[in-house]
Amino acid sequence: MNPIEIIDKYYGDAPDLRNVLLIHSEQVRDRALRIVDAHPEWGADRQFVSEAAMLHDIGIFYCDAPGIYCTGERPYIEHGFLGAELLRHEGLSRHASVAERHTGVGIPMEQVIRDNLNVPLADYFPVSLEEKIICYADKFYSKSHLDRELTTDQVRFKLWRYGHDAILRWDKLVEMMDE
């Protein structure tokens, strides 16, 4: 499977957005693969991590985020779920799980209810090793500031708005990745 072919299928008519998606996804992929390579004892599926990291944000075109050329109508928080639906339609259910569960450091069902998110009622936390690696790597790179790489402390600070539990989940990922 070639993730660029899937990206081109949905982003071919949006070159600016495609460029943002590609740069961000390559940043996430490269960091995720460095983690996989640093921990061969984990037995992570390197090929899958590479593919899924490139596709984790495939749903952003559905969303309203003009600062990164997204001209859709949906709230940005829904891009993971929407991307997961798209990837399932493409026959990539394992990749879909990464898209669905990578946002923030997971979205608890309580937040889905509180914020009235238009997603099925569930917890959206990374489960598999590969999902956790990609979720972690994603936090260091913003699509609105492609030239920046955050530190773990900067990510931690940004996550405070999601509450203490989000910080605990982040700290656990940082400890696990041992970068």
Short mmCIF file of N, CA and C in Angstrom, two decimals:
data_model
loop_
_atom_site.label_atom_id
_atom_site.label_comp_id
_atom_site.label_asym_id
_atom_site.label_seq_id
_atom_site.Cartn_x
_atom_site.Cartn_y
_atom_site.Cartn_z
N MET A 1 0.85 -1.18 0.00
CA MET A 1 0.00 0.00 0.00
C MET A 1 0.89 1.24 0.00
N ASN A 2 0.55 2.17 -0.87
CA ASN A 2 1.30 3.42 -0.97
C ASN A 2 0.44 4.55 -0.40
N PRO A 3 0.80 5.10 0.75
CA PRO A 3 -0.03 6.16 1.35
C PRO A 3 -0.13 7.41 0.48
N ILE A 4 0.89 7.69 -0.32
CA ILE A 4 0.86 8.88 -1.17
C ILE A 4 -0.27 8.76 -2.21
N GLU A 5 -0.52 7.56 -2.71
CA GLU A 5 -1.62 7.37 -3.66
C GLU A 5 -2.97 7.70 -3.01
N ILE A 6 -3.13 7.31 -1.75
CA ILE A 6 -4.38 7.61 -1.05
C ILE A 6 -4.48 9.11 -0.79
N ILE A 7 -3.39 9.73 -0.36
CA ILE A 7 -3.39 11.18 -0.14
C ILE A 7 -3.73 11.90 -1.44
N ASP A 8 -3.11 11.50 -2.53
CA ASP A 8 -3.38 12.15 -3.82
C ASP A 8 -4.83 11.96 -4.26
N LYS A 9 -5.42 10.84 -3.93
CA LYS A 9 -6.82 10.58 -4.30
C LYS A 9 -7.75 11.62 -3.68
N TYR A 10 -7.46 12.04 -2.44
CA TYR A 10 -8.34 12.95 -1.72
C TYR A 10 -7.84 14.40 -1.70
N TYR A 11 -6.58 14.62 -2.00
CA TYR A 11 -5.98 15.95 -1.88
C TYR A 11 -5.41 16.47 -3.20
N GLY A 12 -5.63 15.76 -4.28
CA GLY A 12 -5.08 16.16 -5.57
C GLY A 12 -5.53 17.53 -6.04
N ASP A 13 -6.74 17.94 -5.66
CA ASP A 13 -7.27 19.24 -6.07
C ASP A 13 -7.01 20.34 -5.06
N ALA A 14 -6.22 20.04 -4.03
CA ALA A 14 -5.93 21.02 -2.97
C ALA A 14 -4.42 21.02 -2.69
N PRO A 15 -3.63 21.58 -3.60
CA PRO A 15 -2.17 21.47 -3.46
C PRO A 15 -1.60 22.09 -2.19
N ASP A 16 -2.15 23.21 -1.73
CA ASP A 16 -1.63 23.82 -0.50
C ASP A 16 -1.91 22.94 0.71
N LEU A 17 -3.13 22.43 0.80
CA LEU A 17 -3.48 21.54 1.90
C LEU A 17 -2.69 20.23 1.81
N ARG A 18 -2.54 19.71 0.61
CA ARG A 18 -1.75 18.48 0.41
C ARG A 18 -0.32 18.69 0.91
N ASN A 19 0.26 19.84 0.60
CA ASN A 19 1.62 20.14 1.04
C ASN A 19 1.71 20.16 2.57
N VAL A 20 0.75 20.81 3.22
CA VAL A 20 0.73 20.86 4.69
C VAL A 20 0.62 19.44 5.25
N LEU A 21 -0.31 18.67 4.71
CA LEU A 21 -0.51 17.30 5.18
C LEU A 21 0.76 16.47 4.99
N LEU A 22 1.37 16.56 3.83
CA LEU A 22 2.58 15.77 3.55
C LEU A 22 3.74 16.14 4.47
N ILE A 23 4.00 17.42 4.63
CA ILE A 23 5.12 17.83 5.49
C ILE A 23 4.88 17.35 6.91
N HIS A 24 3.70 17.62 7.44
CA HIS A 24 3.39 17.21 8.81
C HIS A 24 3.48 15.69 8.96
N SER A 25 2.90 14.97 8.04
CA SER A 25 2.89 13.51 8.12
C SER A 25 4.29 12.93 8.02
N GLU A 26 5.13 13.51 7.18
CA GLU A 26 6.52 13.06 7.08
C GLU A 26 7.28 13.32 8.37
N GLN A 27 7.02 14.46 9.01
CA GLN A 27 7.66 14.75 10.30
C GLN A 27 7.27 13.70 11.34
N VAL A 28 5.98 13.41 11.40
CA VAL A 28 5.48 12.42 12.36
C VAL A 28 6.05 11.04 12.02
N ARG A 29 6.01 10.67 10.75
CA ARG A 29 6.54 9.37 10.33
C ARG A 29 8.01 9.23 10.70
N ASP A 30 8.81 10.24 10.41
CA ASP A 30 10.25 10.15 10.66
C ASP A 30 10.54 9.98 12.15
N ARG A 31 9.84 10.72 12.99
CA ARG A 31 10.05 10.58 14.44
C ARG A 31 9.57 9.21 14.92
N ALA A 32 8.43 8.78 14.44
CA ALA A 32 7.89 7.48 14.83
C ALA A 32 8.85 6.36 14.43
N LEU A 33 9.41 6.45 13.24
CA LEU A 33 10.34 5.41 12.80
C LEU A 33 11.65 5.44 13.60
N ARG A 34 12.09 6.62 14.01
CA ARG A 34 13.28 6.68 14.89
C ARG A 34 13.00 5.94 16.20
N ILE A 35 11.80 6.09 16.72
CA ILE A 35 11.43 5.40 17.96
C ILE A 35 11.39 3.89 17.73
N VAL A 36 10.76 3.47 16.64
CA VAL A 36 10.69 2.04 16.31
C VAL A 36 12.11 1.48 16.19
N ASP A 37 12.99 2.19 15.48
CA ASP A 37 14.36 1.71 15.27
C ASP A 37 15.17 1.70 16.56
N ALA A 38 14.85 2.60 17.48
CA ALA A 38 15.56 2.65 18.76
C ALA A 38 15.13 1.52 19.70
N HIS A 39 14.00 0.90 19.40
CA HIS A 39 13.45 -0.14 20.29
C HIS A 39 13.08 -1.40 19.50
N PRO A 40 14.05 -2.07 18.90
CA PRO A 40 13.72 -3.29 18.14
C PRO A 40 13.11 -4.37 19.03
N GLU A 41 13.40 -4.32 20.31
CA GLU A 41 12.86 -5.31 21.25
C GLU A 41 11.34 -5.22 21.37
N TRP A 42 10.75 -4.13 20.98
CA TRP A 42 9.30 -3.98 21.05
C TRP A 42 8.59 -4.78 19.96
N GLY A 43 9.27 -5.02 18.86
CA GLY A 43 8.66 -5.75 17.76
C GLY A 43 7.57 -4.98 17.03
N ALA A 44 7.66 -3.66 17.02
CA ALA A 44 6.66 -2.85 16.33
C ALA A 44 6.73 -3.11 14.82
N ASP A 45 5.61 -3.02 14.18
CA ASP A 45 5.49 -3.22 12.74
C ASP A 45 5.94 -1.94 12.04
N ARG A 46 7.19 -1.91 11.60
CA ARG A 46 7.80 -0.70 11.05
C ARG A 46 7.07 -0.22 9.80
N GLN A 47 6.75 -1.13 8.90
CA GLN A 47 6.05 -0.75 7.66
C GLN A 47 4.69 -0.13 7.97
N PHE A 48 3.98 -0.75 8.89
CA PHE A 48 2.68 -0.21 9.27
C PHE A 48 2.82 1.17 9.90
N VAL A 49 3.79 1.34 10.78
CA VAL A 49 4.00 2.65 11.41
C VAL A 49 4.26 3.71 10.33
N SER A 50 5.07 3.38 9.35
CA SER A 50 5.36 4.33 8.28
C SER A 50 4.09 4.71 7.52
N GLU A 51 3.30 3.72 7.13
CA GLU A 51 2.08 3.97 6.38
C GLU A 51 1.05 4.74 7.22
N ALA A 52 0.82 4.27 8.43
CA ALA A 52 -0.22 4.86 9.28
C ALA A 52 0.15 6.27 9.71
N ALA A 53 1.43 6.54 9.92
CA ALA A 53 1.85 7.91 10.26
C ALA A 53 1.56 8.86 9.10
N MET A 54 1.73 8.38 7.88
CA MET A 54 1.44 9.21 6.72
C MET A 54 -0.06 9.46 6.55
N LEU A 55 -0.89 8.57 7.07
CA LEU A 55 -2.34 8.67 6.87
C LEU A 55 -3.12 9.11 8.11
N HIS A 56 -2.44 9.34 9.22
CA HIS A 56 -3.17 9.60 10.47
C HIS A 56 -4.07 10.83 10.41
N ASP A 57 -3.74 11.82 9.58
CA ASP A 57 -4.53 13.06 9.47
C ASP A 57 -5.29 13.15 8.15
N ILE A 58 -5.53 12.05 7.50
CA ILE A 58 -6.17 12.04 6.19
C ILE A 58 -7.54 12.74 6.20
N GLY A 59 -8.18 12.84 7.34
CA GLY A 59 -9.52 13.43 7.42
C GLY A 59 -9.57 14.93 7.59
N ILE A 60 -8.45 15.62 7.56
CA ILE A 60 -8.49 17.06 7.84
C ILE A 60 -9.24 17.86 6.77
N PHE A 61 -9.33 17.37 5.55
CA PHE A 61 -9.99 18.14 4.50
C PHE A 61 -11.48 18.29 4.75
N TYR A 62 -12.06 17.46 5.60
CA TYR A 62 -13.48 17.58 5.95
C TYR A 62 -13.73 18.77 6.88
N CYS A 63 -12.67 19.31 7.46
CA CYS A 63 -12.81 20.23 8.58
C CYS A 63 -12.61 21.69 8.18
N ASP A 64 -13.10 22.55 9.05
CA ASP A 64 -12.98 23.99 8.89
C ASP A 64 -11.76 24.47 9.66
N ALA A 65 -10.67 24.65 8.95
CA ALA A 65 -9.43 25.15 9.54
C ALA A 65 -8.68 25.95 8.46
N PRO A 66 -9.17 27.16 8.16
CA PRO A 66 -8.62 27.92 7.04
C PRO A 66 -7.13 28.24 7.19
N GLY A 67 -6.62 28.29 8.41
CA GLY A 67 -5.20 28.57 8.62
C GLY A 67 -4.28 27.52 8.02
N ILE A 68 -4.82 26.33 7.78
CA ILE A 68 -4.03 25.27 7.14
C ILE A 68 -4.72 24.80 5.85
N TYR A 69 -5.52 25.68 5.26
CA TYR A 69 -6.16 25.44 3.96
C TYR A 69 -7.28 24.40 3.99
N CYS A 70 -7.82 24.11 5.16
CA CYS A 70 -8.95 23.18 5.25
C CYS A 70 -10.24 23.98 5.10
N THR A 71 -11.03 23.64 4.10
CA THR A 71 -12.24 24.41 3.80
C THR A 71 -13.52 23.60 3.99
N GLY A 72 -13.43 22.53 4.77
CA GLY A 72 -14.62 21.74 5.04
C GLY A 72 -15.51 22.42 6.06
N GLU A 73 -16.54 21.72 6.47
CA GLU A 73 -17.54 22.30 7.37
C GLU A 73 -17.51 21.71 8.77
N ARG A 74 -16.77 20.65 8.98
CA ARG A 74 -16.81 19.95 10.27
C ARG A 74 -15.82 20.56 11.25
N PRO A 75 -16.11 20.46 12.55
CA PRO A 75 -15.14 20.92 13.56
C PRO A 75 -13.85 20.10 13.45
N TYR A 76 -12.73 20.75 13.68
CA TYR A 76 -11.43 20.10 13.49
C TYR A 76 -11.24 18.89 14.41
N ILE A 77 -11.82 18.92 15.58
CA ILE A 77 -11.66 17.81 16.54
C ILE A 77 -12.16 16.50 15.94
N GLU A 78 -13.00 16.57 14.92
CA GLU A 78 -13.58 15.37 14.31
C GLU A 78 -12.71 14.76 13.21
N HIS A 79 -11.57 15.38 12.90
CA HIS A 79 -10.78 14.89 11.76
C HIS A 79 -10.30 13.45 11.94
N GLY A 80 -10.05 13.03 13.17
CA GLY A 80 -9.60 11.66 13.39
C GLY A 80 -10.68 10.65 13.06
N PHE A 81 -11.88 10.90 13.57
CA PHE A 81 -12.99 10.00 13.30
C PHE A 81 -13.36 9.99 11.82
N LEU A 82 -13.38 11.18 11.22
CA LEU A 82 -13.72 11.27 9.80
C LEU A 82 -12.66 10.58 8.93
N GLY A 83 -11.41 10.75 9.29
CA GLY A 83 -10.34 10.06 8.57
C GLY A 83 -10.44 8.56 8.73
N ALA A 84 -10.83 8.12 9.91
CA ALA A 84 -10.99 6.68 10.15
C ALA A 84 -12.09 6.11 9.25
N GLU A 85 -13.20 6.83 9.11
CA GLU A 85 -14.27 6.37 8.21
C GLU A 85 -13.74 6.24 6.78
N LEU A 86 -12.99 7.23 6.33
CA LEU A 86 -12.44 7.22 4.99
C LEU A 86 -11.51 6.01 4.80
N LEU A 87 -10.63 5.78 5.78
CA LEU A 87 -9.68 4.67 5.67
C LEU A 87 -10.38 3.32 5.73
N ARG A 88 -11.44 3.20 6.51
CA ARG A 88 -12.22 1.95 6.51
C ARG A 88 -12.85 1.73 5.14
N HIS A 89 -13.33 2.79 4.54
CA HIS A 89 -13.89 2.71 3.19
C HIS A 89 -12.82 2.25 2.19
N GLU A 90 -11.59 2.61 2.43
CA GLU A 90 -10.47 2.19 1.58
C GLU A 90 -9.98 0.78 1.91
N GLY A 91 -10.59 0.15 2.91
CA GLY A 91 -10.21 -1.20 3.29
C GLY A 91 -9.00 -1.25 4.22
N LEU A 92 -8.74 -0.15 4.91
CA LEU A 92 -7.56 -0.05 5.79
C LEU A 92 -7.99 0.12 7.24
N SER A 93 -8.61 -0.91 7.79
CA SER A 93 -9.18 -0.79 9.14
C SER A 93 -8.11 -0.59 10.22
N ARG A 94 -6.96 -1.22 10.07
CA ARG A 94 -5.91 -1.03 11.07
C ARG A 94 -5.38 0.41 11.03
N HIS A 95 -5.21 0.95 9.85
CA HIS A 95 -4.79 2.34 9.69
C HIS A 95 -5.86 3.28 10.23
N ALA A 96 -7.12 2.90 10.04
CA ALA A 96 -8.24 3.70 10.52
C ALA A 96 -8.19 3.86 12.03
N SER A 97 -7.79 2.82 12.74
CA SER A 97 -7.71 2.90 14.20
C SER A 97 -6.71 3.96 14.64
N VAL A 98 -5.61 4.09 13.91
CA VAL A 98 -4.62 5.12 14.24
C VAL A 98 -5.24 6.50 14.03
N ALA A 99 -5.89 6.71 12.89
CA ALA A 99 -6.52 8.01 12.62
C ALA A 99 -7.55 8.34 13.69
N GLU A 100 -8.32 7.36 14.07
CA GLU A 100 -9.41 7.57 15.02
C GLU A 100 -8.93 7.88 16.43
N ARG A 101 -7.77 7.35 16.81
CA ARG A 101 -7.34 7.41 18.21
C ARG A 101 -6.13 8.30 18.48
N HIS A 102 -5.64 9.04 17.48
CA HIS A 102 -4.40 9.79 17.68
C HIS A 102 -4.60 11.20 18.24
N THR A 103 -5.82 11.72 18.20
CA THR A 103 -6.06 13.12 18.55
C THR A 103 -5.76 13.39 20.02
N GLY A 104 -5.04 14.49 20.27
CA GLY A 104 -4.61 14.81 21.63
C GLY A 104 -3.76 13.68 22.15
N VAL A 105 -4.04 13.25 23.33
CA VAL A 105 -3.46 12.00 23.86
C VAL A 105 -4.62 11.06 24.16
N GLY A 106 -5.60 11.14 23.26
CA GLY A 106 -6.82 10.37 23.41
C GLY A 106 -7.97 11.28 23.83
N ILE A 107 -9.16 10.90 23.40
CA ILE A 107 -10.36 11.65 23.78
C ILE A 107 -11.25 10.72 24.59
N PRO A 108 -11.46 11.06 25.87
CA PRO A 108 -12.34 10.21 26.69
C PRO A 108 -13.81 10.42 26.32
N MET A 109 -14.61 9.41 26.57
CA MET A 109 -16.04 9.49 26.30
C MET A 109 -16.67 10.69 26.99
N GLU A 110 -16.18 11.03 28.18
CA GLU A 110 -16.72 12.18 28.90
C GLU A 110 -16.57 13.47 28.09
N GLN A 111 -15.45 13.61 27.36
CA GLN A 111 -15.25 14.79 26.52
C GLN A 111 -16.17 14.74 25.30
N VAL A 112 -16.37 13.56 24.75
CA VAL A 112 -17.29 13.41 23.62
C VAL A 112 -18.67 13.93 24.03
N ILE A 113 -19.12 13.55 25.23
CA ILE A 113 -20.43 13.98 25.73
C ILE A 113 -20.42 15.47 26.05
N ARG A 114 -19.43 15.91 26.83
CA ARG A 114 -19.37 17.30 27.29
C ARG A 114 -19.31 18.29 26.12
N ASP A 115 -18.49 17.96 25.12
CA ASP A 115 -18.29 18.86 23.99
C ASP A 115 -19.24 18.58 22.83
N ASN A 116 -20.16 17.61 23.06
CA ASN A 116 -21.15 17.26 22.05
C ASN A 116 -20.50 16.98 20.69
N LEU A 117 -19.44 16.17 20.72
CA LEU A 117 -18.75 15.84 19.48
C LEU A 117 -19.60 14.91 18.65
N ASN A 118 -19.59 15.13 17.37
CA ASN A 118 -20.40 14.34 16.45
C ASN A 118 -19.64 13.08 16.04
N VAL A 119 -19.36 12.25 17.01
CA VAL A 119 -18.69 10.96 16.80
C VAL A 119 -19.43 9.92 17.64
N PRO A 120 -19.31 8.67 17.27
CA PRO A 120 -19.95 7.65 18.10
C PRO A 120 -19.46 7.74 19.55
N LEU A 121 -20.34 7.47 20.46
CA LEU A 121 -20.03 7.55 21.88
C LEU A 121 -19.04 6.45 22.25
N ALA A 122 -17.81 6.84 22.54
CA ALA A 122 -16.76 5.88 22.87
C ALA A 122 -15.56 6.64 23.43
N ASP A 123 -14.63 5.89 23.98
CA ASP A 123 -13.31 6.43 24.32
C ASP A 123 -12.44 6.29 23.09
N TYR A 124 -11.63 7.30 22.82
CA TYR A 124 -10.73 7.29 21.67
C TYR A 124 -9.29 7.44 22.17
N PHE A 125 -8.74 6.36 22.65
CA PHE A 125 -7.37 6.33 23.15
C PHE A 125 -6.53 5.39 22.29
N PRO A 126 -5.25 5.76 22.04
CA PRO A 126 -4.39 4.82 21.33
C PRO A 126 -4.25 3.53 22.14
N VAL A 127 -4.39 2.39 21.47
CA VAL A 127 -4.37 1.10 22.14
C VAL A 127 -3.11 0.31 21.81
N SER A 128 -2.88 0.07 20.54
CA SER A 128 -1.73 -0.75 20.14
C SER A 128 -0.43 0.03 20.31
N LEU A 129 0.66 -0.69 20.33
CA LEU A 129 1.98 -0.07 20.41
C LEU A 129 2.17 0.92 19.27
N GLU A 130 1.82 0.52 18.07
CA GLU A 130 1.99 1.39 16.90
C GLU A 130 1.14 2.65 17.02
N GLU A 131 -0.09 2.52 17.51
CA GLU A 131 -0.94 3.69 17.73
C GLU A 131 -0.31 4.64 18.73
N LYS A 132 0.23 4.10 19.80
CA LYS A 132 0.86 4.95 20.83
C LYS A 132 2.08 5.67 20.28
N ILE A 133 2.88 5.00 19.49
CA ILE A 133 4.08 5.62 18.91
C ILE A 133 3.68 6.79 18.00
N ILE A 134 2.70 6.58 17.15
CA ILE A 134 2.28 7.64 16.22
C ILE A 134 1.60 8.78 16.97
N CYS A 135 0.76 8.47 17.93
CA CYS A 135 0.10 9.50 18.73
C CYS A 135 1.16 10.37 19.40
N TYR A 136 2.16 9.75 19.99
CA TYR A 136 3.24 10.47 20.66
C TYR A 136 4.00 11.35 19.67
N ALA A 137 4.43 10.77 18.56
CA ALA A 137 5.22 11.51 17.57
C ALA A 137 4.45 12.71 17.03
N ASP A 138 3.16 12.56 16.86
CA ASP A 138 2.31 13.61 16.31
C ASP A 138 2.31 14.87 17.16
N LYS A 139 2.45 14.73 18.45
CA LYS A 139 2.32 15.88 19.34
C LYS A 139 3.44 16.91 19.18
N PHE A 140 4.53 16.55 18.56
CA PHE A 140 5.68 17.45 18.45
C PHE A 140 5.58 18.39 17.26
N TYR A 141 4.60 18.17 16.37
CA TYR A 141 4.54 18.92 15.11
C TYR A 141 3.16 19.47 14.87
N SER A 142 3.11 20.75 14.54
CA SER A 142 1.85 21.42 14.25
C SER A 142 1.72 21.63 12.75
N LYS A 143 0.53 21.47 12.25
CA LYS A 143 0.30 21.73 10.83
C LYS A 143 0.28 23.23 10.54
N SER A 144 0.05 24.06 11.55
CA SER A 144 0.04 25.51 11.34
C SER A 144 1.42 26.14 11.50
N HIS A 145 2.38 25.39 12.02
CA HIS A 145 3.76 25.87 12.18
C HIS A 145 4.71 24.75 11.76
N LEU A 146 4.78 24.51 10.47
CA LEU A 146 5.52 23.36 9.95
C LEU A 146 7.02 23.44 10.21
N ASP A 147 7.51 24.61 10.54
CA ASP A 147 8.94 24.79 10.77
C ASP A 147 9.34 24.59 12.23
N ARG A 148 8.39 24.25 13.09
CA ARG A 148 8.68 24.11 14.51
C ARG A 148 8.59 22.66 14.97
N GLU A 149 9.44 22.35 15.94
CA GLU A 149 9.35 21.08 16.64
C GLU A 149 9.30 21.39 18.13
N LEU A 150 8.24 20.95 18.78
CA LEU A 150 8.07 21.21 20.20
C LEU A 150 8.94 20.29 21.03
N THR A 151 9.21 20.70 22.25
CA THR A 151 9.87 19.83 23.22
C THR A 151 8.79 19.08 23.99
N THR A 152 9.18 18.07 24.74
CA THR A 152 8.19 17.34 25.55
C THR A 152 7.52 18.27 26.56
N ASP A 153 8.26 19.20 27.12
CA ASP A 153 7.67 20.14 28.07
C ASP A 153 6.68 21.09 27.40
N GLN A 154 6.98 21.54 26.18
CA GLN A 154 6.05 22.40 25.45
C GLN A 154 4.76 21.64 25.12
N VAL A 155 4.89 20.39 24.74
CA VAL A 155 3.70 19.58 24.49
C VAL A 155 2.89 19.44 25.77
N ARG A 156 3.58 19.14 26.84
CA ARG A 156 2.92 18.98 28.14
C ARG A 156 2.12 20.24 28.50
N PHE A 157 2.72 21.40 28.30
CA PHE A 157 2.06 22.68 28.59
C PHE A 157 0.80 22.85 27.73
N LYS A 158 0.90 22.53 26.44
CA LYS A 158 -0.25 22.65 25.55
C LYS A 158 -1.39 21.71 25.94
N LEU A 159 -1.05 20.57 26.52
CA LEU A 159 -2.07 19.58 26.87
C LEU A 159 -2.82 19.93 28.16
N TRP A 160 -2.36 20.93 28.92
CA TRP A 160 -3.03 21.29 30.16
C TRP A 160 -4.50 21.64 29.94
N ARG A 161 -4.82 22.20 28.77
CA ARG A 161 -6.21 22.59 28.52
C ARG A 161 -7.16 21.40 28.50
N TYR A 162 -6.61 20.19 28.35
CA TYR A 162 -7.44 18.98 28.34
C TYR A 162 -7.52 18.32 29.69
N GLY A 163 -6.86 18.91 30.69
CA GLY A 163 -7.00 18.42 32.04
C GLY A 163 -5.85 17.55 32.52
N HIS A 164 -5.92 17.26 33.80
CA HIS A 164 -4.87 16.50 34.48
C HIS A 164 -4.69 15.10 33.90
N ASP A 165 -5.79 14.46 33.53
CA ASP A 165 -5.69 13.11 32.98
C ASP A 165 -4.91 13.09 31.67
N ALA A 166 -5.07 14.13 30.86
CA ALA A 166 -4.31 14.22 29.61
C ALA A 166 -2.82 14.34 29.90
N ILE A 167 -2.48 15.10 30.92
CA ILE A 167 -1.06 15.24 31.31
C ILE A 167 -0.51 13.90 31.77
N LEU A 168 -1.29 13.18 32.54
CA LEU A 168 -0.84 11.86 33.00
C LEU A 168 -0.63 10.91 31.82
N ARG A 169 -1.53 10.95 30.85
CA ARG A 169 -1.37 10.10 29.66
C ARG A 169 -0.12 10.51 28.87
N TRP A 170 0.12 11.83 28.77
CA TRP A 170 1.32 12.30 28.08
C TRP A 170 2.58 11.84 28.79
N ASP A 171 2.61 12.04 30.10
CA ASP A 171 3.79 11.64 30.88
C ASP A 171 4.08 10.15 30.73
N LYS A 172 3.04 9.36 30.67
CA LYS A 172 3.20 7.92 30.48
C LYS A 172 3.80 7.60 29.11
N LEU A 173 3.34 8.31 28.08
CA LEU A 173 3.90 8.12 26.74
C LEU A 173 5.37 8.55 26.69
N VAL A 174 5.67 9.68 27.32
CA VAL A 174 7.06 10.17 27.33
C VAL A 174 7.96 9.13 28.00
N GLU A 175 7.52 8.61 29.11
CA GLU A 175 8.32 7.59 29.81
C GLU A 175 8.48 6.33 28.95
N MET A 176 7.42 5.93 28.31
CA MET A 176 7.46 4.74 27.46
C MET A 176 8.43 4.89 26.29
N MET A 177 8.38 6.05 25.61
CA MET A 177 9.18 6.26 24.41
C MET A 177 10.67 6.44 24.73
N ASP A 178 10.96 6.95 25.90
CA ASP A 178 12.37 7.01 26.37
C ASP A 178 13.29 7.64 25.33
N GLU A 179 12.87 8.80 24.82
CA GLU A 179 13.71 9.46 23.80
C GLU A 179 14.83 10.24 24.46
#
